[in-house]
């Protein structure tokens, strides 16, 4: 026996490896459990904060984006509507312009046609006036011959006698206006209406006649159409309600501003027989 065998050892007995491993496993499990529990607790504690703080923020942003998208859509729709209205207005304006152009062309063609007709009519009137002037010259020559025969003692009717004195001046004035234009309300010097011509003729001899044909038809003494003298005023219609007047120039002829087609013309009484006559001179 060793001399130290009887001395009790002060060292703690060694623990077995299995015991140590078991204890380490238990401790690790406990620590793992605590770690999981801690993590779970931390997650559970943080979750309400996320729900409370982040979710309302996301909802507000989404609402703002939706509102902006709606505004953009509305603006786009308004822009398209305005563009459509402008396009419609432009189409309407183009259509109206086309119609106006067609109407203008039509009116231009009508105006051209009327101008051509007026030119032909004027040429015909000029030819007629030339013929009337020739007839007037022949009438004056015939009147002069008749006047000479009357002085020699041959009897002639008053309707073919040559005007003298004031009557001659009136006749000469109206004859000098043959070929002038007829214009309603015209009082000369190159255009006349019927009463304007008669008034101007008698003004040459100092007689102021009324302006209108109704009054001129009663301005003197009523005379028979079978007893006319040069310078007598002829009227058409009733005395006091005449619608036309002229001046008798002798030899069955009269001068009057007839109408726009003939102007001032020399015509036979048979052309348009008058209703009556008045003698002012």
XYZ file of N, CA and C in Angstrom:
843
model
N 0.870 -1.181 0.000
C 0.000 0.000 0.000
C 0.877 1.191 0.000
N 0.458 2.209 -0.789
C 1.229 3.449 -0.825
C 1.132 4.161 0.479
N 2.156 4.857 0.743
C 2.147 5.585 1.962
C 1.196 6.747 1.953
N 0.658 7.073 0.765
C -0.319 8.181 0.664
C -1.713 7.672 0.481
N -1.844 6.412 0.554
C -3.183 5.899 0.254
C -4.165 6.187 1.308
N -3.688 6.332 2.517
C -4.582 6.591 3.596
C -4.966 8.042 3.695
N -4.358 8.916 2.856
C -4.690 10.358 2.914
C -5.822 10.618 1.946
N -6.844 11.197 2.470
C -8.054 11.493 1.661
C -7.776 12.616 0.678
N -8.106 12.389 -0.579
C -7.863 13.436 -1.614
C -8.798 14.595 -1.476
N -8.275 15.787 -1.659
C -9.078 17.012 -1.571
C -9.656 17.431 -2.923
N -9.333 16.725 -4.000
C -9.873 17.064 -5.327
C -11.279 16.597 -5.457
N -12.117 17.469 -6.173
C -13.510 17.083 -6.430
C -13.497 16.013 -7.474
N -14.390 15.101 -7.361
C -14.419 14.027 -8.335
C -14.804 14.565 -9.706
N -14.190 14.037 -10.743
C -14.473 14.471 -12.140
C -15.852 14.023 -12.549
N -16.536 14.955 -13.211
C -17.868 14.632 -13.736
C -17.695 13.995 -15.066
N -18.627 13.155 -15.325
C -18.532 12.426 -16.583
C -18.869 13.334 -17.766
N -18.360 13.014 -18.880
C -18.612 13.818 -20.116
C -20.042 13.831 -20.492
N -20.736 12.746 -20.243
C -22.161 12.698 -20.606
C -22.975 13.634 -19.773
N -22.603 13.747 -18.527
C -23.333 14.651 -17.647
C -23.137 16.078 -18.092
N -21.884 16.363 -18.410
C -21.603 17.738 -18.871
C -22.342 18.057 -20.156
N -22.384 17.130 -21.071
C -23.087 17.365 -22.337
C -24.551 17.571 -22.136
N -25.114 16.778 -21.209
C -26.555 16.906 -20.941
C -26.856 18.263 -20.391
N -25.988 18.665 -19.458
C -26.224 19.975 -18.858
C -26.062 21.096 -19.882
N -25.094 20.949 -20.758
C -24.916 21.973 -21.801
C -26.102 22.017 -22.735
N -26.665 20.824 -23.031
C -27.850 20.793 -23.917
C -29.037 21.438 -23.281
N -29.208 21.170 -21.995
C -30.340 21.788 -21.281
C -30.196 23.293 -21.271
N -28.975 23.704 -20.947
C -28.751 25.165 -20.921
C -28.965 25.797 -22.275
N -28.487 25.122 -23.332
C -28.704 25.669 -24.683
C -30.159 25.736 -25.036
N -30.917 24.689 -24.631
C -32.357 24.716 -24.941
C -33.057 25.831 -24.242
N -32.649 26.003 -22.978
C -33.269 27.109 -22.236
C -32.952 28.443 -22.888
N -31.703 28.609 -23.240
C -31.312 29.871 -23.865
C -32.031 30.081 -25.207
N -32.175 28.977 -25.972
C -32.885 29.075 -27.253
C -34.325 29.455 -27.049
N -34.925 28.825 -26.027
C -36.328 29.146 -25.727
C -36.482 30.595 -25.361
N -35.551 31.044 -24.519
C -35.609 32.448 -24.116
C -35.410 33.385 -25.307
N -34.462 32.965 -26.209
C -34.215 33.816 -27.395
C -35.433 33.886 -28.285
N -36.105 32.730 -28.503
C -37.311 32.708 -29.341
C -38.405 33.519 -28.707
N -38.542 33.327 -27.406
C -39.588 34.075 -26.696
C -39.324 35.552 -26.754
N -38.034 35.895 -26.624
C -37.693 37.328 -26.703
C -37.955 37.898 -28.064
N -37.563 37.120 -29.079
C -37.801 37.608 -30.443
C -39.274 37.746 -30.726
N -40.034 36.720 -30.276
C -41.484 36.781 -30.485
C -42.077 37.942 -29.753
N -41.617 38.146 -28.565
C -42.136 39.292 -27.802
C -41.801 40.602 -28.444
N -40.553 40.665 -28.971
C -40.166 41.923 -29.657
C -41.019 42.163 -30.888
N -41.267 41.075 -31.664
C -42.092 41.219 -32.876
C -43.490 41.627 -32.529
N -44.015 40.959 -31.481
C -45.387 41.300 -31.064
C -45.458 42.713 -30.551
N -44.412 43.148 -29.923
C -44.422 44.517 -29.394
C -44.282 45.532 -30.507
N -43.543 45.236 -31.618
C -43.335 46.201 -32.715
C -44.485 46.247 -33.679
N -45.263 45.157 -33.842
C -46.321 45.093 -34.833
C -47.372 46.166 -34.662
N -47.907 46.443 -33.512
C -48.902 47.523 -33.376
C -48.352 48.864 -33.805
N -47.043 49.083 -33.553
C -46.463 50.368 -33.955
C -46.498 50.513 -35.470
N -46.138 49.388 -36.214
C -46.181 49.434 -37.671
C -47.590 49.690 -38.169
N -48.535 49.007 -37.589
C -49.920 49.205 -38.005
C -50.409 50.598 -37.668
N -49.968 51.145 -36.638
C -50.451 52.463 -36.196
C -49.807 53.594 -36.984
N -48.514 53.460 -37.336
C -47.808 54.562 -37.959
C -47.759 54.463 -39.478
N -47.416 53.329 -40.101
C -47.159 53.219 -41.522
C -48.432 53.063 -42.344
N -49.443 52.317 -41.873
C -50.647 52.047 -42.667
C -51.423 53.312 -42.997
N -51.710 54.236 -42.098
C -52.402 55.487 -42.478
C -51.612 56.304 -43.485
N -50.289 56.286 -43.360
C -49.459 57.047 -44.305
C -49.612 56.502 -45.718
N -49.562 55.188 -45.874
C -49.732 54.559 -47.176
C -51.118 54.842 -47.739
N -52.141 54.792 -46.899
C -53.524 55.048 -47.342
C -53.684 56.475 -47.855
N -53.102 57.441 -47.148
C -53.185 58.849 -47.575
C -52.480 59.059 -48.907
N -51.295 58.441 -49.063
C -50.563 58.568 -50.333
C -51.364 57.981 -51.483
N -51.965 56.820 -51.262
C -52.762 56.183 -52.304
C -53.957 57.050 -52.703
N -54.626 57.658 -51.698
C -55.774 58.532 -51.988
C -55.344 59.749 -52.805
N -54.155 60.300 -52.434
C -53.665 61.461 -53.183
C -53.362 61.094 -54.620
N -52.753 59.918 -54.819
C -52.450 59.472 -56.183
C -53.726 59.250 -56.996
N -54.743 58.681 -56.350
C -56.019 58.461 -57.041
C -56.649 59.803 -57.432
N -56.602 60.774 -56.497
C -57.171 62.096 -56.790
C -56.433 62.756 -57.946
N -55.075 62.653 -57.938
C -54.297 63.228 -59.026
C -54.622 62.559 -60.354
N -54.773 61.244 -60.313
C -55.122 60.522 -61.532
C -56.490 60.943 -62.044
N -57.444 61.152 -61.136
C -58.786 61.589 -61.542
C -58.736 62.977 -62.153
N -57.945 63.876 -61.525
C -57.813 65.230 -62.075
C -57.194 65.195 -63.465
N -56.155 64.377 -63.622
C -55.506 64.279 -64.933
C -56.470 63.737 -65.982
N -57.271 62.741 -65.577
C -58.259 62.172 -66.508
C -59.297 63.220 -66.901
N -59.751 63.987 -65.899
C -60.757 65.026 -66.180
C -60.192 66.100 -67.102
N -58.933 66.504 -66.844
C -58.303 67.504 -67.702
C -58.135 66.989 -69.126
N -57.746 65.734 -69.251
C -57.596 65.151 -70.578
C -58.933 65.111 -71.308
N -60.005 64.738 -70.571
C -61.336 64.699 -71.180
C -61.776 66.086 -71.623
N -61.512 67.096 -70.772
C -61.871 68.475 -71.139
C -61.087 68.931 -72.363
N -59.798 68.550 -72.417
C -58.975 68.921 -73.576
C -59.496 68.274 -74.847
N -59.859 66.989 -74.764
C -60.402 66.303 -75.938
C -61.722 66.937 -76.371
N -62.554 67.297 -75.380
C -63.851 67.915 -75.707
C -63.654 69.265 -76.389
N -62.694 70.068 -75.857
C -62.407 71.366 -76.468
C -61.882 71.196 -77.882
N -61.019 70.213 -78.068
C -60.475 69.959 -79.400
C -61.566 69.530 -80.364
N -62.488 68.697 -79.848
C -63.594 68.256 -80.700
C -64.482 69.437 -81.085
N -64.729 70.342 -80.123
C -65.550 71.517 -80.421
C -64.861 72.405 -81.454
N -63.543 72.567 -81.306
C -62.807 73.386 -82.274
C -62.839 72.758 -83.658
N -62.656 71.439 -83.698
C -62.702 70.753 -85.001
C -64.079 70.901 -85.645
N -65.135 70.768 -84.805
C -66.497 70.919 -85.336
C -66.728 72.337 -85.844
N -66.229 73.330 -85.069
C -66.387 74.726 -85.495
C -65.635 74.996 -86.788
N -64.422 74.423 -86.894
C -63.644 74.616 -88.119
C -64.336 73.980 -89.317
N -64.909 72.786 -89.098
C -65.621 72.124 -90.194
C -66.845 72.937 -90.615
N -67.553 73.475 -89.618
C -68.743 74.281 -89.921
C -68.348 75.552 -90.677
N -67.260 76.197 -90.201
C -66.801 77.413 -90.875
C -66.381 77.124 -92.314
N -65.695 75.997 -92.511
C -65.286 75.637 -93.870
C -66.497 75.389 -94.764
N -67.510 74.735 -94.200
C -68.725 74.464 -94.967
C -69.435 75.759 -95.335
N -69.521 76.679 -94.352
C -70.180 77.961 -94.616
C -69.383 78.776 -95.636
N -68.045 78.737 -95.511
C -67.212 79.470 -96.474
C -67.406 78.928 -97.881
N -67.512 77.618 -97.994
C -67.731 77.010 -99.303
C -69.077 77.441 -99.879
N -70.106 77.453 -98.994
C -71.434 77.887 -99.447
C -71.421 79.354 -99.849
N -70.724 80.194 -99.057
C -70.637 81.621 -99.389
C -69.917 81.830 -100.716
N -68.874 81.046 -100.945
C -68.143 81.166 -102.204
C -69.022 80.797 -103.388
N -69.795 79.718 -103.207
C -70.700 79.307 -104.278
C -71.756 80.384 -104.537
N -72.268 80.972 -103.451
C -73.277 82.033 -103.601
C -72.676 83.260 -104.283
N -71.433 83.598 -103.894
C -70.772 84.748 -104.511
C -70.552 84.524 -106.007
N -70.147 83.303 -106.352
C -69.965 82.999 -107.772
C -71.283 83.102 -108.530
N -72.350 82.616 -107.876
C -73.661 82.682 -108.514
C -74.088 84.130 -108.731
N -73.897 84.962 -107.698
C -74.266 86.368 -107.821
C -73.412 87.074 -108.866
N -72.120 86.719 -108.916
C -71.248 87.329 -109.909
C -71.707 86.989 -111.320
N -72.109 85.721 -111.501
C -72.594 85.308 -112.818
C -73.882 86.053 -113.171
N -74.773 86.200 -112.176
C -76.025 86.928 -112.425
C -75.748 88.391 -112.744
N -74.805 88.992 -111.989
C -74.468 90.399 -112.234
C -73.875 90.583 -113.635
N -73.034 89.636 -114.031
C -72.447 89.702 -115.370
C -73.524 89.612 -116.438
N -74.480 88.691 -116.203
C -75.564 88.526 -117.166
C -76.408 89.790 -117.248
N -76.706 90.388 -116.080
C -77.503 91.616 -116.064
C -76.746 92.754 -116.747
N -75.436 92.812 -116.500
C -74.652 93.878 -117.138
C -74.668 93.735 -118.650
N -74.543 92.494 -119.120
C -74.591 92.277 -120.568
C -75.947 92.657 -121.136
N -77.018 92.274 -120.411
C -78.359 92.632 -120.861
C -78.553 94.146 -120.866
N -78.025 94.817 -119.812
C -78.150 96.277 -119.736
C -77.398 96.941 -120.881
N -76.222 96.375 -121.213
C -75.448 96.951 -122.319
C -76.199 96.817 -123.637
N -76.788 95.630 -123.858
C -77.567 95.449 -125.093
C -78.778 96.379 -125.121
N -79.410 96.502 -123.952
C -80.592 97.355 -123.873
C -80.221 98.820 -124.108
N -79.091 99.233 -123.536
C -78.656 100.609 -123.721
C -78.331 100.888 -125.186
N -77.708 99.913 -125.845
C -77.398 100.093 -127.267
C -78.674 100.246 -128.079
N -79.689 99.428 -127.732
C -80.967 99.531 -128.435
C -81.627 100.878 -128.166
N -81.524 101.350 -126.900
C -82.131 102.635 -126.561
C -81.433 103.783 -127.287
N -80.108 103.673 -127.393
C -79.380 104.715 -128.116
C -79.822 104.779 -129.572
N -80.016 103.599 -130.152
C -80.486 103.580 -131.535
C -81.879 104.189 -131.640
N -82.724 103.867 -130.642
C -84.079 104.419 -130.646
C -84.055 105.931 -130.468
N -83.148 106.414 -129.601
C -83.050 107.857 -129.392
C -82.588 108.566 -130.660
N -81.670 107.928 -131.358
C -81.216 108.529 -132.617
C -82.374 108.636 -133.603
N -83.205 107.579 -133.629
C -84.368 107.610 -134.519
C -85.340 108.694 -134.097
N -85.545 108.827 -132.745
C -86.472 109.842 -132.237
C -85.980 111.252 -132.550
N -84.665 111.463 -132.430
C -84.127 112.785 -132.758
C -84.342 113.112 -134.243
N -84.153 112.076 -135.071
C -84.388 112.295 -136.503
C -85.847 112.635 -136.756
N -86.747 111.915 -136.042
C -88.184 112.201 -136.189
C -88.515 113.600 -135.701
N -87.869 114.001 -134.581
C -88.094 115.328 -134.031
C -87.667 116.411 -135.023
N -86.522 116.195 -135.638
C -86.049 117.185 -136.618
C -87.023 117.298 -137.785
N -87.513 116.144 -138.228
C -88.484 116.164 -139.328
C -89.767 116.836 -138.892
N -90.168 116.621 -137.621
C -91.396 117.242 -137.111
C -91.258 118.753 -137.045
N -90.084 119.217 -136.590
C -89.866 120.668 -136.525
C -89.897 121.287 -137.912
N -89.276 120.592 -138.865
C -89.289 121.116 -140.234
C -90.713 121.176 -140.770
N -91.520 120.141 -140.488
C -92.906 120.122 -140.951
C -93.704 121.239 -140.304
N -93.439 121.477 -139.007
C -94.137 122.546 -138.298
C -93.816 123.906 -138.878
N -92.561 124.082 -139.236
C -92.174 125.370 -139.832
C -92.878 125.584 -141.161
N -92.982 124.527 -141.951
C -93.675 124.644 -143.234
C -95.142 124.944 -143.008
N -95.746 124.307 -142.024
C -97.162 124.549 -141.731
C -97.376 125.966 -141.274
N -96.421 126.494 -140.503
C -96.550 127.875 -140.028
C -96.481 128.844 -141.187
N -95.601 128.563 -142.146
C -95.497 129.432 -143.324
C -96.792 129.401 -144.112
N -97.362 128.215 -144.273
C -98.627 128.117 -145.008
C -99.733 128.840 -144.290
N -99.720 128.818 -142.967
C -100.766 129.507 -142.200
C -100.657 131.001 -142.385
N -99.440 131.528 -142.453
C -99.260 132.969 -142.653
C -99.768 133.384 -144.023
N -99.737 132.492 -144.984
C -100.209 132.811 -146.323
C -101.708 132.754 -146.419
N -102.394 132.315 -145.365
C -103.852 132.328 -145.377
C -104.457 130.970 -145.344
N -103.673 129.884 -145.447
C -104.257 128.557 -145.367
C -104.571 128.254 -143.921
N -105.686 127.531 -143.654
C -106.094 127.244 -142.282
C -105.461 125.942 -141.836
N -104.959 125.932 -140.598
C -104.397 124.723 -139.993
C -104.972 124.577 -138.610
N -104.951 123.371 -138.067
C -105.477 123.154 -136.724
C -104.456 123.611 -135.711
N -104.925 123.901 -134.499
C -104.023 124.384 -133.462
C -103.031 123.319 -133.027
N -103.363 122.050 -133.255
C -102.466 120.989 -132.804
C -101.243 120.864 -133.689
N -101.241 121.468 -134.859
C -100.075 121.375 -135.742
C -99.382 122.714 -135.907
N -99.844 123.739 -135.191
C -99.213 125.050 -135.332
C -97.894 125.065 -134.564
N -96.968 125.890 -134.998
C -95.669 126.013 -134.350
C -95.799 126.902 -133.125
N -95.131 126.485 -132.018
C -95.196 127.266 -130.784
C -94.479 128.591 -130.962
N -94.987 129.583 -130.264
C -94.353 130.906 -130.282
C -94.229 131.403 -128.855
N -93.356 132.373 -128.676
C -93.233 133.006 -127.372
C -92.811 132.030 -126.283
N -93.492 132.117 -125.150
C -93.170 131.270 -123.998
C -93.360 129.792 -124.315
N -94.426 129.483 -125.072
C -94.679 128.094 -125.433
C -93.504 127.528 -126.227
N -92.943 128.353 -127.126
C -91.808 127.901 -127.925
C -90.606 127.583 -127.031
N -90.411 128.409 -125.992
C -89.294 128.171 -125.067
C -89.499 126.865 -124.295
N -90.744 126.612 -123.867
C -91.045 125.373 -123.145
C -90.804 124.172 -124.053
N -91.320 124.253 -125.295
C -91.160 123.146 -126.241
C -89.690 122.906 -126.548
N -88.959 123.999 -126.765
C -87.540 123.865 -127.085
C -86.765 123.196 -125.942
N -87.127 123.547 -124.698
C -86.417 122.967 -123.556
C -86.650 121.457 -123.464
N -87.925 121.037 -123.557
C -88.190 119.610 -123.402
C -87.598 118.812 -124.568
N -87.612 119.424 -125.768
C -87.028 118.723 -126.914
C -85.517 118.551 -126.745
N -84.884 119.529 -126.098
C -83.434 119.430 -125.913
C -83.048 118.365 -124.877
N -84.004 117.892 -124.092
C -83.716 116.865 -123.079
C -83.977 115.449 -123.583
N -84.471 115.325 -124.831
C -84.745 113.982 -125.361
C -83.446 113.165 -125.367
N -83.511 111.968 -124.828
C -82.333 111.106 -124.712
C -81.749 111.081 -123.323
N -82.162 112.048 -122.443
C -81.695 111.999 -121.056
C -82.305 110.800 -120.334
N -81.695 110.451 -119.229
C -82.156 109.282 -118.462
C -83.377 109.620 -117.628
N -84.185 108.576 -117.373
C -85.293 108.704 -116.430
C -84.816 108.198 -115.073
N -85.001 109.025 -114.044
C -84.690 108.627 -112.665
C -85.818 109.122 -111.785
N -86.395 108.251 -110.995
C -87.474 108.656 -110.100
C -86.976 109.750 -109.156
N -87.687 110.871 -109.123
C -87.268 112.007 -108.305
C -86.273 112.917 -108.983
N -85.893 112.609 -110.247
C -84.887 113.386 -110.941
C -85.384 114.764 -111.355
N -84.535 115.768 -111.153
C -84.882 117.136 -111.540
C -83.796 117.760 -112.419
N -83.008 116.932 -113.114
C -82.003 117.419 -114.039
C -80.637 117.560 -113.396
N -79.672 117.995 -114.157
C -79.833 118.445 -115.549
C -79.746 117.330 -116.590
N -79.329 116.121 -116.158
C -79.179 115.046 -117.140
C -80.101 113.859 -116.876
N -80.882 113.908 -115.828
C -81.835 112.841 -115.526
C -83.076 113.467 -114.913
N -84.239 112.880 -115.265
C -85.514 113.492 -114.883
C -86.537 112.419 -114.561
N -87.549 112.844 -113.789
C -88.802 112.095 -113.797
C -89.817 112.978 -114.512
N -91.055 112.498 -114.718
C -91.992 113.216 -115.594
C -92.309 114.621 -115.099
N -92.653 114.748 -113.821
C -93.038 116.065 -113.301
C -91.834 116.977 -113.123
N -90.638 116.371 -112.855
C -89.430 117.189 -112.744
C -89.099 117.866 -114.061
N -89.287 117.138 -115.177
C -89.028 117.712 -116.492
C -90.019 118.838 -116.803
N -91.302 118.626 -116.539
C -92.323 119.653 -116.829
C -92.084 120.884 -115.969
N -91.778 120.692 -114.705
C -91.523 121.836 -113.821
C -90.337 122.657 -114.324
N -89.230 121.963 -114.709
C -88.044 122.674 -115.197
C -88.329 123.414 -116.496
N -89.161 122.824 -117.367
C -89.480 123.467 -118.641
C -90.208 124.795 -118.432
N -91.170 124.812 -117.545
C -91.944 126.040 -117.326
C -91.171 127.052 -116.494
N -90.180 126.582 -115.753
C -89.342 127.519 -115.012
C -88.514 128.367 -115.974
N -88.274 127.849 -117.186
C -87.520 128.601 -118.184
C -88.235 129.902 -118.568
N -89.562 129.915 -118.412
C -90.339 131.115 -118.775
C -90.906 131.798 -117.540
N -90.295 131.480 -116.351
C -90.683 132.183 -115.131
C -91.935 131.674 -114.459
N -92.407 130.486 -114.778
C -93.609 129.936 -114.147
C -93.200 128.809 -113.196
N -93.596 128.943 -111.941
C -93.282 127.930 -110.931
C -94.462 126.974 -110.782
N -94.289 125.798 -111.317
C -95.333 124.775 -111.204
C -95.122 123.932 -109.945
N -96.171 123.275 -109.476
C -96.003 122.324 -108.369
C -95.040 121.202 -108.785
N -94.472 120.521 -107.812
C -93.447 119.518 -108.114
C -94.019 118.206 -108.624
N -95.224 117.813 -108.206
C -95.713 116.470 -108.523
C -96.797 116.519 -109.602
N -96.957 115.372 -110.281
C -97.887 115.309 -111.413
C -99.331 115.530 -111.000
N -99.720 115.093 -109.794
C -101.114 115.280 -109.361
C -101.480 116.759 -109.342
N -100.586 117.588 -108.777
C -100.859 119.026 -108.701
C -100.702 119.696 -110.054
N -99.768 119.245 -110.867
C -99.577 119.853 -112.193
C -100.790 119.624 -113.090
N -101.517 118.525 -112.875
C -102.682 118.244 -113.727
C -103.847 119.197 -113.482
N -103.726 120.033 -112.449
C -104.784 121.041 -112.184
C -104.190 122.446 -112.103
N -102.953 122.607 -112.624
C -102.262 123.894 -112.471
C -102.757 124.958 -113.439
N -103.501 124.595 -114.461
C -103.981 125.581 -115.440
C -105.432 125.319 -115.808
N -105.799 125.764 -117.001
C -107.157 125.600 -117.505
C -107.271 124.279 -118.263
N -108.292 123.503 -117.925
C -108.492 122.226 -118.614
C -108.863 122.507 -120.075
N -108.231 121.784 -121.003
C -108.516 121.933 -122.429
C -108.794 120.568 -123.031
N -109.543 120.584 -124.148
C -109.875 119.342 -124.825
C -108.647 118.804 -125.556
N -108.583 117.500 -125.632
C -107.475 116.878 -126.363
C -107.568 117.153 -127.860
N -108.730 117.565 -128.309
C -108.887 117.891 -129.733
C -108.506 119.340 -130.025
N -108.173 120.090 -128.971
C -107.843 121.502 -129.144
C -106.485 121.826 -128.506
N -105.553 120.926 -128.661
C -104.258 121.097 -128.015
C -103.407 122.133 -128.723
N -102.556 122.810 -127.967
C -101.559 123.735 -128.493
C -100.192 123.358 -127.931
N -99.127 123.612 -128.688
C -97.794 123.337 -128.160
C -97.582 124.060 -126.823
N -97.004 123.349 -125.886
C -96.787 123.917 -124.561
C -97.846 123.488 -123.564
N -98.937 122.857 -124.005
C -99.939 122.362 -123.065
C -99.361 121.179 -122.274
N -99.823 121.074 -121.035
C -99.385 119.957 -120.181
C -100.374 118.805 -120.349
N -99.874 117.655 -120.747
C -100.700 116.448 -120.856
C -100.593 115.670 -119.553
N -101.686 115.014 -119.182
C -101.617 114.173 -117.972
C -102.338 112.854 -118.209
N -101.907 111.875 -117.464
C -102.489 110.530 -117.520
C -103.063 110.209 -116.147
N -104.308 109.735 -116.135
C -105.010 109.551 -114.869
C -106.013 110.669 -114.691
N -106.631 110.762 -113.535
C -107.619 111.813 -113.305
C -106.984 113.141 -112.974
N -107.709 114.238 -113.260
C -107.240 115.575 -112.889
C -107.156 115.640 -111.362
N -105.987 115.959 -110.854
C -105.776 115.977 -109.409
C -105.256 114.658 -108.869
N -105.308 113.614 -109.678
C -104.782 112.307 -109.240
C -103.947 111.678 -110.357
N -103.383 112.525 -111.218
C -102.602 112.039 -112.364
C -101.341 111.316 -111.876
N -100.949 110.296 -112.610
C -99.743 109.543 -112.264
C -98.599 109.818 -113.249
N -98.881 110.630 -114.313
C -97.840 110.911 -115.295
C -98.201 112.186 -116.045
N -97.167 112.959 -116.421
C -97.381 114.187 -117.185
C -96.333 114.290 -118.286
N -96.651 115.123 -119.304
C -95.734 115.393 -120.401
C -96.089 116.733 -121.023
N -95.345 117.119 -122.053
C -95.579 118.407 -122.719
C -95.884 118.142 -124.185
N -96.989 118.696 -124.634
C -97.365 118.590 -126.048
C -96.488 119.545 -126.843
N -95.875 119.042 -127.934
C -94.954 119.879 -128.717
C -95.488 120.171 -130.111
N -96.705 119.734 -130.445
C -97.291 120.000 -131.758
C -97.184 118.803 -132.690
N -97.993 118.856 -133.735
C -97.998 117.828 -134.774
C -98.299 116.437 -134.221
N -99.134 116.410 -133.181
C -99.545 115.124 -132.621
C -98.454 114.420 -131.830
N -97.437 115.174 -131.392
C -96.318 114.590 -130.658
C -96.218 115.193 -129.258
N -95.622 114.456 -128.350
C -95.362 114.987 -127.005
C -93.983 114.500 -126.541
N -93.425 115.216 -125.573
C -92.160 114.833 -124.941
C -92.429 114.578 -123.466
N -91.905 113.472 -122.971
C -92.085 113.159 -121.553
C -90.962 112.263 -121.056
N -90.698 112.345 -119.780
C -89.772 111.395 -119.135
C -90.608 110.162 -118.816
N -90.510 109.166 -119.674
C -91.464 108.061 -119.636
C -91.159 107.036 -118.547
N -90.002 106.411 -118.636
C -89.651 105.335 -117.712
C -88.152 105.037 -117.863
N -87.602 104.184 -117.008
C -86.165 103.897 -117.106
C -85.745 103.294 -118.441
N -86.659 102.643 -119.135
C -86.294 102.015 -120.408
C -86.164 103.032 -121.528
N -87.099 103.962 -121.604
C -87.093 104.923 -122.705
C -86.400 106.230 -122.350
N -86.336 106.576 -121.055
C -85.796 107.874 -120.662
C -86.719 108.990 -121.146
N -86.143 110.152 -121.413
C -86.918 111.271 -121.975
C -87.064 110.997 -123.468
N -88.315 110.918 -123.926
C -88.551 110.486 -125.307
C -89.605 111.357 -125.981
N -89.492 111.433 -127.294
C -90.499 112.072 -128.145
C -91.408 110.974 -128.680
N -92.713 111.067 -128.392
C -93.647 110.014 -128.787
C -94.901 110.629 -129.405
N -95.551 109.867 -130.291
C -96.856 110.334 -130.801
C -97.928 110.107 -129.728
N -99.008 110.882 -129.827
C -100.091 110.723 -128.845
C -100.653 109.309 -128.873
N -100.593 108.656 -130.030
C -101.119 107.301 -130.140
C -100.273 106.283 -129.361
N -99.049 106.657 -129.050
C -98.175 105.761 -128.283
C -98.780 105.469 -126.923
N -99.329 106.509 -126.291
C -99.973 106.358 -124.983
C -100.951 107.525 -124.824
N -102.163 107.382 -125.330
C -103.108 108.501 -125.314
C -103.317 109.068 -123.914
N -103.171 110.390 -123.749
C -103.343 110.998 -122.422
C -104.808 111.046 -122.019
N -105.011 111.289 -120.721
C -106.381 111.392 -120.199
C -106.944 112.782 -120.339
N -106.072 113.788 -120.289
C -106.523 115.191 -120.378
C -105.342 116.124 -120.530
N -105.643 117.438 -120.529
C -104.597 118.442 -120.702
C -104.991 119.716 -120.000
N -103.961 120.483 -119.603
C -104.202 121.803 -119.001
C -103.307 122.811 -119.727
N -103.802 124.041 -119.830
C -103.054 125.094 -120.505
C -102.651 126.119 -119.458
N -101.334 126.307 -119.335
C -100.810 127.264 -118.356
C -100.428 128.586 -119.046
N -99.983 128.549 -120.289
C -99.516 129.725 -120.999
C -100.644 130.394 -121.762
